[in-house]
GROMACS .gro file of C-alpha atoms in nm:
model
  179
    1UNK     CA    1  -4.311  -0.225   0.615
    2UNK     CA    2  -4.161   0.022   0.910
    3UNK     CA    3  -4.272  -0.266   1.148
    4UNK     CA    4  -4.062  -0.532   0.972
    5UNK     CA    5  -3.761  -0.369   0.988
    6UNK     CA    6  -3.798  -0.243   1.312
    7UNK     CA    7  -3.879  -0.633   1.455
    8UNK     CA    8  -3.524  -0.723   1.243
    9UNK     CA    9  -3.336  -0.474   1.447
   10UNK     CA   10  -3.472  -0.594   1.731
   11UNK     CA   11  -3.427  -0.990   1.633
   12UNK     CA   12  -3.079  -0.872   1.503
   13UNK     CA   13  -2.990  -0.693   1.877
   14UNK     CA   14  -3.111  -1.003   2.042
   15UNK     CA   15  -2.884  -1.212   1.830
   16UNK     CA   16  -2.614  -0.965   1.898
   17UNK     CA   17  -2.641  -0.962   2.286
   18UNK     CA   18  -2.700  -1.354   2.324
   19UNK     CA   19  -2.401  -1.397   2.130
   20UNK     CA   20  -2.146  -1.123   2.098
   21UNK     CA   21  -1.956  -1.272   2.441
   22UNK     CA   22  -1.913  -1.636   2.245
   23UNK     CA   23  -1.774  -1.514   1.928
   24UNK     CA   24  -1.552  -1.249   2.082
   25UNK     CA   25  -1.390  -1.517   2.327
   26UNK     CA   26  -1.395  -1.752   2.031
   27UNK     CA   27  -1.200  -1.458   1.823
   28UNK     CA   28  -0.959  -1.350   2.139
   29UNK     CA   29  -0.835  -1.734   2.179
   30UNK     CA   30  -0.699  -1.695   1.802
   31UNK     CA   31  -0.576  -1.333   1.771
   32UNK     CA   32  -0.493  -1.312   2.189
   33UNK     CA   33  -0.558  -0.926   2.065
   34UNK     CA   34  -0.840  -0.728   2.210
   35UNK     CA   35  -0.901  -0.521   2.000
   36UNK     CA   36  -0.859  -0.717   1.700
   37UNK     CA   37  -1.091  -0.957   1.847
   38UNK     CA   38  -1.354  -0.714   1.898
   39UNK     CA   39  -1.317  -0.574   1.510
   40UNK     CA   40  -1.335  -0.973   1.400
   41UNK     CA   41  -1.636  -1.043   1.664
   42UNK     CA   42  -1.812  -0.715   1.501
   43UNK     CA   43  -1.764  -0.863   1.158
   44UNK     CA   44  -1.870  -1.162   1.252
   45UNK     CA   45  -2.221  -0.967   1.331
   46UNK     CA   46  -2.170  -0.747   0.970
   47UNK     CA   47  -2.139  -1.053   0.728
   48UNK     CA   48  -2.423  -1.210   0.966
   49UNK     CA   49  -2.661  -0.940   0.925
   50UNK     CA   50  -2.558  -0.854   0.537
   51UNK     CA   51  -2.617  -1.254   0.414
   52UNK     CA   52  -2.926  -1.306   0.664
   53UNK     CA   53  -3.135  -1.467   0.424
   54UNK     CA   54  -2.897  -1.679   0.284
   55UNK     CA   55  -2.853  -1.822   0.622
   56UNK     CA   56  -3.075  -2.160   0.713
   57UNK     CA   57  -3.312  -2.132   1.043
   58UNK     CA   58  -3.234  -2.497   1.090
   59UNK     CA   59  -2.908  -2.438   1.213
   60UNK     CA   60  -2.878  -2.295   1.549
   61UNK     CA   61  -2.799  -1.945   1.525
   62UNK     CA   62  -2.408  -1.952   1.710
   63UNK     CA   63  -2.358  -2.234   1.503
   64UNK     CA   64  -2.365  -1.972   1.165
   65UNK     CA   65  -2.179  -1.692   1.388
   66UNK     CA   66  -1.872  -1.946   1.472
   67UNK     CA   67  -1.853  -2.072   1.160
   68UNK     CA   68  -1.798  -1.718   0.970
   69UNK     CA   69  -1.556  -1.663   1.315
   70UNK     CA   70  -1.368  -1.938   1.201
   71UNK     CA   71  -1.366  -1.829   0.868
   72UNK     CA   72  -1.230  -1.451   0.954
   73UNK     CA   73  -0.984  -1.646   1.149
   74UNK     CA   74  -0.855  -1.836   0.910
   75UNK     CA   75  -0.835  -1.502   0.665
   76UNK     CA   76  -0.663  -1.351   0.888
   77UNK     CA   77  -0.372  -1.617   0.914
   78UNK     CA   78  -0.354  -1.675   0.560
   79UNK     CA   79  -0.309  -1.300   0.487
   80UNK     CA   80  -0.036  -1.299   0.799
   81UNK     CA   81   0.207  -1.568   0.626
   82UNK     CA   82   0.133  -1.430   0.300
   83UNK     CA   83   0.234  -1.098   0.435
   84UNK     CA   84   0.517  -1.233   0.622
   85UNK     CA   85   0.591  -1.429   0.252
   86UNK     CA   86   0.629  -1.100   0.081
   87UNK     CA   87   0.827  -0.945   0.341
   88UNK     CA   88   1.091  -1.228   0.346
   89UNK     CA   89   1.101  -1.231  -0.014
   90UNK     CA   90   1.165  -0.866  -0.037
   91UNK     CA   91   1.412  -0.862   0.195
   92UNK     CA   92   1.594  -1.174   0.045
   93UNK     CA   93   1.571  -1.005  -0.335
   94UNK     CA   94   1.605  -0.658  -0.214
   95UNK     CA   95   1.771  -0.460  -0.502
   96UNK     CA   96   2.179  -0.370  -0.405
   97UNK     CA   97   2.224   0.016  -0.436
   98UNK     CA   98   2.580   0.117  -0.498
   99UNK     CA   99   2.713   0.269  -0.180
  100UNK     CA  100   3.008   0.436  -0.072
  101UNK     CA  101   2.931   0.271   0.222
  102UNK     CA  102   2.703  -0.036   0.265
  103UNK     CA  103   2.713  -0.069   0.653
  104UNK     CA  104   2.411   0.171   0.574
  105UNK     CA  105   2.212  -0.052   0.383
  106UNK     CA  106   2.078  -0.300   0.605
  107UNK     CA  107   1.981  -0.030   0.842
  108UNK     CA  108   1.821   0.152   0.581
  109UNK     CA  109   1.630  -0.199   0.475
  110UNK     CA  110   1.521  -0.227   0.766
  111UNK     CA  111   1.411   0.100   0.788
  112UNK     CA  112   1.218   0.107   0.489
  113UNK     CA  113   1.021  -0.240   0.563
  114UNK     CA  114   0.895  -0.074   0.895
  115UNK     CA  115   0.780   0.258   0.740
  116UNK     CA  116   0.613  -0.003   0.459
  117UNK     CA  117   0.442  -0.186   0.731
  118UNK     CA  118   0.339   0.115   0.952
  119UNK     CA  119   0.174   0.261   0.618
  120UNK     CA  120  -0.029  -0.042   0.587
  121UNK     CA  121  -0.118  -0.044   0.948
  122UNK     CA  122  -0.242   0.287   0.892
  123UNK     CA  123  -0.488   0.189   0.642
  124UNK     CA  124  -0.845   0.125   0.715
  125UNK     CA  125  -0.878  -0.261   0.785
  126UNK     CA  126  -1.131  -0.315   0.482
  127UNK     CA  127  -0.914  -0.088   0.285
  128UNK     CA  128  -0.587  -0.269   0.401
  129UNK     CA  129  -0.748  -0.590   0.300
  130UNK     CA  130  -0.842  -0.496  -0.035
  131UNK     CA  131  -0.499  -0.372  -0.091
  132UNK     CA  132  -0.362  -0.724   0.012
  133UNK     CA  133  -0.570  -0.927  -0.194
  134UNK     CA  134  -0.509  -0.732  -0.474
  135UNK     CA  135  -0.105  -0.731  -0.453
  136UNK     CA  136  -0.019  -0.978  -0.213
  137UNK     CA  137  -0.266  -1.266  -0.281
  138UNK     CA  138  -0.272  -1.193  -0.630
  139UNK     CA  139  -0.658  -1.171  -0.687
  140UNK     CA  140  -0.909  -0.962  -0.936
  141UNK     CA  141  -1.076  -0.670  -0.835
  142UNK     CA  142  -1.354  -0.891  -0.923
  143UNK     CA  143  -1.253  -1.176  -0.706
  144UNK     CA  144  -1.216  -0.963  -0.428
  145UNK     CA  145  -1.563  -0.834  -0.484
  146UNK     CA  146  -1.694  -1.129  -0.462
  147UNK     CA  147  -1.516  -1.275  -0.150
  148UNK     CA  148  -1.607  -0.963   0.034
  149UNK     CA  149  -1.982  -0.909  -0.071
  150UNK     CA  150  -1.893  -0.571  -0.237
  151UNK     CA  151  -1.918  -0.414  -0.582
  152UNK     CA  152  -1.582  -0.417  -0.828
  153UNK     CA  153  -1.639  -0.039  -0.801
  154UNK     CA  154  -1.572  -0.010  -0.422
  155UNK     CA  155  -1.277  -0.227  -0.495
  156UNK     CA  156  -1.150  -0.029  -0.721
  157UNK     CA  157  -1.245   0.296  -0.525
  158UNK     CA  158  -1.071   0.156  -0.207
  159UNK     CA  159  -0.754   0.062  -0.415
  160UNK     CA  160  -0.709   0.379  -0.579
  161UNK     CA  161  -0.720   0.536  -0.194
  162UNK     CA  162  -0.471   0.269  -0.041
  163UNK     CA  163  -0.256   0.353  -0.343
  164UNK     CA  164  -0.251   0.709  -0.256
  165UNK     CA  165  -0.206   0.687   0.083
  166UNK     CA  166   0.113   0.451   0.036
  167UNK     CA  167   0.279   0.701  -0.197
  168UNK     CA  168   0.168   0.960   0.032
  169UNK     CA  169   0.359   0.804   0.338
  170UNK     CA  170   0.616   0.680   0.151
  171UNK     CA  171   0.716   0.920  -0.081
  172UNK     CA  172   0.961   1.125   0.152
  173UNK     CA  173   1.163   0.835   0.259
  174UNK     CA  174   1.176   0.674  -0.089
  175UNK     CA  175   1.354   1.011  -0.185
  176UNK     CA  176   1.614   1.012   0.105
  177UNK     CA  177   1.652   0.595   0.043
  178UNK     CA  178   1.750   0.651  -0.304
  179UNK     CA  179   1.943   0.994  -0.255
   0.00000   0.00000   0.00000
């Protein structure tokens, strides 16, 4: 049994160094980010090695690895305009606050919408996904589970810690926004 798994790590590390260069330069030409590409190129690897059986031995092995590339890639700009959606439509329907003075409000807007996004940068990128299927996308806890090969109960888990975290780093500047 030890043997087994010892020849998959070593099939799997063979995969990983034929490969890894393709699907990161594959990953770089879409996100021209280096380290993004190298957390997408990992992933590529993860969802590889996670689903290996369900993948066919017919089909040469770089073939699979692009493919799920491709896929992450196209994730990733779908969640980008749908962030960028949300954004836009917050800012457009932004509630008016009565102000003495309103030549305050766009700065604080604006202000608001980066601490917002710096919060979600600060997320974990599984974490931060979750979170963004869940209230920008729109999906079930169950949906997400099953897009990302997970259990409902790490969804839920992972939500109930992005949800903390963005009150967390929010909190203090919702207080001064609305003083």
């Amino acid at each position: 049994m030890r043997e087994q798994g010892d020849q998959q790590q070593k099939d799997f590390k063979e995969l990983y160094d034929r490969f890894f260069r393709k699907v990161f330069v594959f990953a770089y030409k879409h996100t021209r980010d280096m380290d993004e590409a190298q957390d997408l190129a990992q992933e590529v690897f993860l969802k590889f090695w996670l689903n290996r059986e369900s993948f066919s031995e017919n089909i040469p092995a770089d073939a699979q690895l692009l493919t799920i590339a491709r896929q992450l890639v196209i994730n990733r700009y779908k969640r980008e305009l749908v962030r960028q959606k949300v954004y836009k439509s917050w800012y457009e329907n932004k509630p008016e606050f009565s102000s003495s003075d309103d030549s305050d409000q766009p700065l604080l807007t604006t202000e608001l919408t980066t601490r917002l996004e710096s919060a979600l940068d600060n997320l974990p990128p599984k974490r931060r996904e979750i979170f963004e299927k869940s209230r920008f996308e729109g999906l079930s806890y169950e949906q997400i589970a099953q897009q990302l090969s997970i259990s409902k109960s790490t969804v839920e888990s992972q939500m109930v810690k992005a949800l903390r975290s963005l009150r967390t780093s929010l909190l203090f500047f919702t207080i001064i926004f609305l003083s």
